[in-house]
PDB file of C-alpha atoms in Angstrom:
ATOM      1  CA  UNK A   1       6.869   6.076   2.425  1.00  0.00           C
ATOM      2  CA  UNK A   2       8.335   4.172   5.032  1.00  0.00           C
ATOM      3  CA  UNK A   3       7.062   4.933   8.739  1.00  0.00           C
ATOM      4  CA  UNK A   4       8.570   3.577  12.001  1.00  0.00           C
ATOM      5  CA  UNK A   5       6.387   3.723  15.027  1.00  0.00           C
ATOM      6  CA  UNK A   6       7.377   2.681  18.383  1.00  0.00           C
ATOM      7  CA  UNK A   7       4.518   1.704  20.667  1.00  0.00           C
ATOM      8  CA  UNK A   8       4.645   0.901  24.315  1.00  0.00           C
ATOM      9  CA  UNK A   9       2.724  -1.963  24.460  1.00  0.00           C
ATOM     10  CA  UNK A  10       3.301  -5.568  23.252  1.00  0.00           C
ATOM     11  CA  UNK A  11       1.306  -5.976  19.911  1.00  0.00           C
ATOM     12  CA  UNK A  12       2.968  -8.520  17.109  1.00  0.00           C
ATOM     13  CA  UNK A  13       1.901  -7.784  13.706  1.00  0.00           C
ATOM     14  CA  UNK A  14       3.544 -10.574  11.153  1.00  0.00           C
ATOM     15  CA  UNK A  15       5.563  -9.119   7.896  1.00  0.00           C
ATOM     16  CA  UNK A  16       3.242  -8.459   4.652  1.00  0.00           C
ATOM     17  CA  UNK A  17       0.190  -7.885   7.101  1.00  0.00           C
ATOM     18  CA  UNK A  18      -1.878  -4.549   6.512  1.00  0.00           C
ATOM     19  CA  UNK A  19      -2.648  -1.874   9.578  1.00  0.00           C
ATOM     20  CA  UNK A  20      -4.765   0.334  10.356  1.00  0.00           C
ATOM     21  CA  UNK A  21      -2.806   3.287  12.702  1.00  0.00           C
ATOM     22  CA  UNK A  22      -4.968   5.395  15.061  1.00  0.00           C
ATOM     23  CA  UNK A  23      -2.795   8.494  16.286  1.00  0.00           C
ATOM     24  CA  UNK A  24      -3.433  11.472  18.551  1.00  0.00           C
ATOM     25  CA  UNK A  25      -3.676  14.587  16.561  1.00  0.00           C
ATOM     26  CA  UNK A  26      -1.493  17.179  17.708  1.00  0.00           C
ATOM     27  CA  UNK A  27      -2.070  19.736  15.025  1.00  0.00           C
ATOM     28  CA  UNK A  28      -3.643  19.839  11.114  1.00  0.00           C
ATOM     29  CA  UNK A  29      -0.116  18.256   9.556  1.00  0.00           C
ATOM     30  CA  UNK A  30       0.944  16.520  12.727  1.00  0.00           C
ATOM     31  CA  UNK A  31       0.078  12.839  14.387  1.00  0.00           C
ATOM     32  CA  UNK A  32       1.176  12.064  17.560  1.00  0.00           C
ATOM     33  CA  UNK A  33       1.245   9.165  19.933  1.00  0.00           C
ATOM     34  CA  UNK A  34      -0.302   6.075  18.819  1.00  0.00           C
ATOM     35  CA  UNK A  35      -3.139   4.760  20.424  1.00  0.00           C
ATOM     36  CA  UNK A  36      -4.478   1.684  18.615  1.00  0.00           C
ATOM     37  CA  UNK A  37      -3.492  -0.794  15.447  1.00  0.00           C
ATOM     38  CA  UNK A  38      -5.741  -2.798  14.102  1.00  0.00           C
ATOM     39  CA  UNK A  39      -3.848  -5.787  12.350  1.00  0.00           C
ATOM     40  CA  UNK A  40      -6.589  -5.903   9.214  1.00  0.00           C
ATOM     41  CA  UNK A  41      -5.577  -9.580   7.781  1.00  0.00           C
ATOM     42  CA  UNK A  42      -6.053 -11.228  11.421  1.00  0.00           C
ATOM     43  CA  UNK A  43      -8.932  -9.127  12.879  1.00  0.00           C
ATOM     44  CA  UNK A  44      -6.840  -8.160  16.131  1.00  0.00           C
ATOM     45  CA  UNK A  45      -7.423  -4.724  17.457  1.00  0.00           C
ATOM     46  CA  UNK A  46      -4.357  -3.643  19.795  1.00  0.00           C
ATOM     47  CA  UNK A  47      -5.789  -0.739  21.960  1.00  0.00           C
ATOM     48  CA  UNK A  48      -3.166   1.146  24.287  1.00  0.00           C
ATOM     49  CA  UNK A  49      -5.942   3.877  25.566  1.00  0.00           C
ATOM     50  CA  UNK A  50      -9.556   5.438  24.598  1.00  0.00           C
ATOM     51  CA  UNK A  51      -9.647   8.739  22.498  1.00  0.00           C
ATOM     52  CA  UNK A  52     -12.269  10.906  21.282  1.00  0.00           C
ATOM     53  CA  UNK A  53     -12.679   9.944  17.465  1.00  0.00           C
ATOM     54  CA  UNK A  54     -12.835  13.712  16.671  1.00  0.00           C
ATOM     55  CA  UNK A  55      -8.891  13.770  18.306  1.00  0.00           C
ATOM     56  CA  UNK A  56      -7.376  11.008  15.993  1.00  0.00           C
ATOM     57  CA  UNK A  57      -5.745  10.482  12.476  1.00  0.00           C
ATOM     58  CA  UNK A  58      -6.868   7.174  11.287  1.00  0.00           C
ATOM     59  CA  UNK A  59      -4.627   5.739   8.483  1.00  0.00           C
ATOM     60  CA  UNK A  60      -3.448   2.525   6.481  1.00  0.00           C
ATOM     61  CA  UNK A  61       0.200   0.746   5.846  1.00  0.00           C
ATOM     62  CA  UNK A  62       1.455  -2.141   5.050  1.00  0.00           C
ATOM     63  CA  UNK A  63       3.935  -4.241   7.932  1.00  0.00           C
ATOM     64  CA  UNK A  64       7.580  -4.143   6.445  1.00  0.00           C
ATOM     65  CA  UNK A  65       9.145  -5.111   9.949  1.00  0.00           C
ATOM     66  CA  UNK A  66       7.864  -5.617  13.494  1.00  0.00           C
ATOM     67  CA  UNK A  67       9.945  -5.849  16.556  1.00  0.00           C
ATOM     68  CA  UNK A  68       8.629  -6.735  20.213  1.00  0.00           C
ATOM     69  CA  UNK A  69      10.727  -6.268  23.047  1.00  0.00           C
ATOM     70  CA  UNK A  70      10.856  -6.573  27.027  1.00  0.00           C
ATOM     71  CA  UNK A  71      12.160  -3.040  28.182  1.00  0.00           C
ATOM     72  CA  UNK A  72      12.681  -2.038  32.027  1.00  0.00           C
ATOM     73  CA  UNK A  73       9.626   0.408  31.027  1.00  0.00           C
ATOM     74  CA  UNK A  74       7.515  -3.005  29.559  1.00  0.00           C
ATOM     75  CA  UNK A  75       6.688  -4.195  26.639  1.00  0.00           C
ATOM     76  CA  UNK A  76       7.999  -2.390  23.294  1.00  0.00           C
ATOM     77  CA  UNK A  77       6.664  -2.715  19.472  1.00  0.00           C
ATOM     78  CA  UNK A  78       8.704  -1.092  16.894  1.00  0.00           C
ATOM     79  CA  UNK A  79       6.574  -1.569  13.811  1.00  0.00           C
ATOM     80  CA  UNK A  80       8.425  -0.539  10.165  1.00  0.00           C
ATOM     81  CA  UNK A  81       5.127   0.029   7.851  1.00  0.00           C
ATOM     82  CA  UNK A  82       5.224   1.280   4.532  1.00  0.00           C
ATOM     83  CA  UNK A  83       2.355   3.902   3.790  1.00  0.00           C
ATOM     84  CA  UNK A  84      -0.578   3.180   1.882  1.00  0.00           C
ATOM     85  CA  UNK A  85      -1.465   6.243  -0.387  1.00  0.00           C
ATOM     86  CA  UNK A  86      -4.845   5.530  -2.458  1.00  0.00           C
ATOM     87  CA  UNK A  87      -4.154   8.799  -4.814  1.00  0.00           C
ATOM     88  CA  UNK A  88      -0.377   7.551  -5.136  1.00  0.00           C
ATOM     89  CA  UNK A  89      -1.222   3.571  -5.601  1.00  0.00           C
ATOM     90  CA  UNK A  90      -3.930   5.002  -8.497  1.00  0.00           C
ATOM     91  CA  UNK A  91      -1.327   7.328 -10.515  1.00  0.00           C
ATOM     92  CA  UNK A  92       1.410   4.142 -10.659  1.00  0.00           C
ATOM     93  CA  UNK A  93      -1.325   2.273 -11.785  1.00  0.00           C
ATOM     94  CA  UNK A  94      -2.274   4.145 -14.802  1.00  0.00           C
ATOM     95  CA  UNK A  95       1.554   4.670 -15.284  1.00  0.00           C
ATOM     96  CA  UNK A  96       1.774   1.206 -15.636  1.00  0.00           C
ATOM     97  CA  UNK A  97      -0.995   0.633 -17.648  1.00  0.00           C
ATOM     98  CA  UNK A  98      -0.335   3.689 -20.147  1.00  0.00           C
ATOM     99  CA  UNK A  99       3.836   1.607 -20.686  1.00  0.00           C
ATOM    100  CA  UNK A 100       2.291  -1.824 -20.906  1.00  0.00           C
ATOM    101  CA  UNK A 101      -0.029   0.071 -23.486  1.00  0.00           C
ATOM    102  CA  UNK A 102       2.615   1.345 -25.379  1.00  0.00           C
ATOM    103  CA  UNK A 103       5.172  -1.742 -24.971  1.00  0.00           C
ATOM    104  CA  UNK A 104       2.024  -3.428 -26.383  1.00  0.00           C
ATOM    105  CA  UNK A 105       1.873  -1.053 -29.745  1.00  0.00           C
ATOM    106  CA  UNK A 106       5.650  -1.140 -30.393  1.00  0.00           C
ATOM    107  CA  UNK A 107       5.231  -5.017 -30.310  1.00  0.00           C
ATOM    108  CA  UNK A 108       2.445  -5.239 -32.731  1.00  0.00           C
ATOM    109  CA  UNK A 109       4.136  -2.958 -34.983  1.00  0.00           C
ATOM    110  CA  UNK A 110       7.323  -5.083 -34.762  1.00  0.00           C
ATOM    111  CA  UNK A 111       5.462  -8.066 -36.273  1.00  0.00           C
ATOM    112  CA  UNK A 112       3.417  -6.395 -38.674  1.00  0.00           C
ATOM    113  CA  UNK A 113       0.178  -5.051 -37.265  1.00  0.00           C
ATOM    114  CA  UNK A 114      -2.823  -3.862 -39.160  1.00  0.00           C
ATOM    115  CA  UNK A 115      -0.798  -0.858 -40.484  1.00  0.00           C
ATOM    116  CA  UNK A 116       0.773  -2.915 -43.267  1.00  0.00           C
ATOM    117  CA  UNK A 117      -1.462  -3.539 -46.190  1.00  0.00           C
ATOM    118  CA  UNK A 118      -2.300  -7.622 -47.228  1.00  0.00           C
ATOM    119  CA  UNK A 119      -0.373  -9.013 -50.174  1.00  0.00           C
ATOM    120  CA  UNK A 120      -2.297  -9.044 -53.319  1.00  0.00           C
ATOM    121  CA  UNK A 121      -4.009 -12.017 -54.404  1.00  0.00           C
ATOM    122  CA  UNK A 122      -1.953 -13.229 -58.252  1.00  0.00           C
ATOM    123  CA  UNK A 123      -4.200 -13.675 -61.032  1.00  0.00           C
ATOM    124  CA  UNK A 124      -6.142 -16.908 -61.237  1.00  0.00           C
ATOM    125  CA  UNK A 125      -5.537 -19.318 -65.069  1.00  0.00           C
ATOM    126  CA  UNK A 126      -8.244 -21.724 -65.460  1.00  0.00           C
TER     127      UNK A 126
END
């Protein structure tokens, strides 16, 4: 799922890199305001203000877009990240794997696979 995030500081992330996000928790199914990205490819930690760990919804994406701009306010970064779901990512896997599977049987039957029985050998004349 795409995400955009607008934080007020200036913190370029290139396209294709992956993120960690660190957001204030507001409530159980809510993040807030986001405190700190950690670019994960480059090692740089961008960190806009401290916050108890116990107060923040750590979570991975992947940088789609990024966008720094000089506001009257200061620096902006609009960062476009697509979502990184583990349990999501793991069921397209096996998807995948369970059509190449099957693309795999319907070609081996196409060609004659071990379900066709071998010609018999003719009669030998010495």
């Amino acid at each position: 799922m795409e995400t955009t995030l607008v934080i007020a500081a200036s913190a370029p992330v290139p396209r294709g890199n992956r993120v960690e996000i660190v957001q204030v928790r507001r409530d159980e199914t809510d993040a807030g305001e986001v405190v700190a990205v950690h670019d994960l490819d480059r090692g740089i930690r961008y960190r806009l203000r401290e916050v108890p760990r116990e107060r923040v919804v750590v979570w991975r994406a992947q940088v789609r877009d990024c966008t720094v701009a000089d506001t009257v306010r200061g620096p902006e970064t609009t960062l476009v990240v697509l979502s990184a779901d583990p349990a999501g990512d793991a069921e397209q896997a096996l998807m995948d794997a369970d059509a190449a599977a099957a693309a795999a049987k319907a070609e081996s039957d196409r060609w004659g696979g071990a379900d066709s029985r071998p010609a018999e050998a003719p009669e030998r004349f010495w």
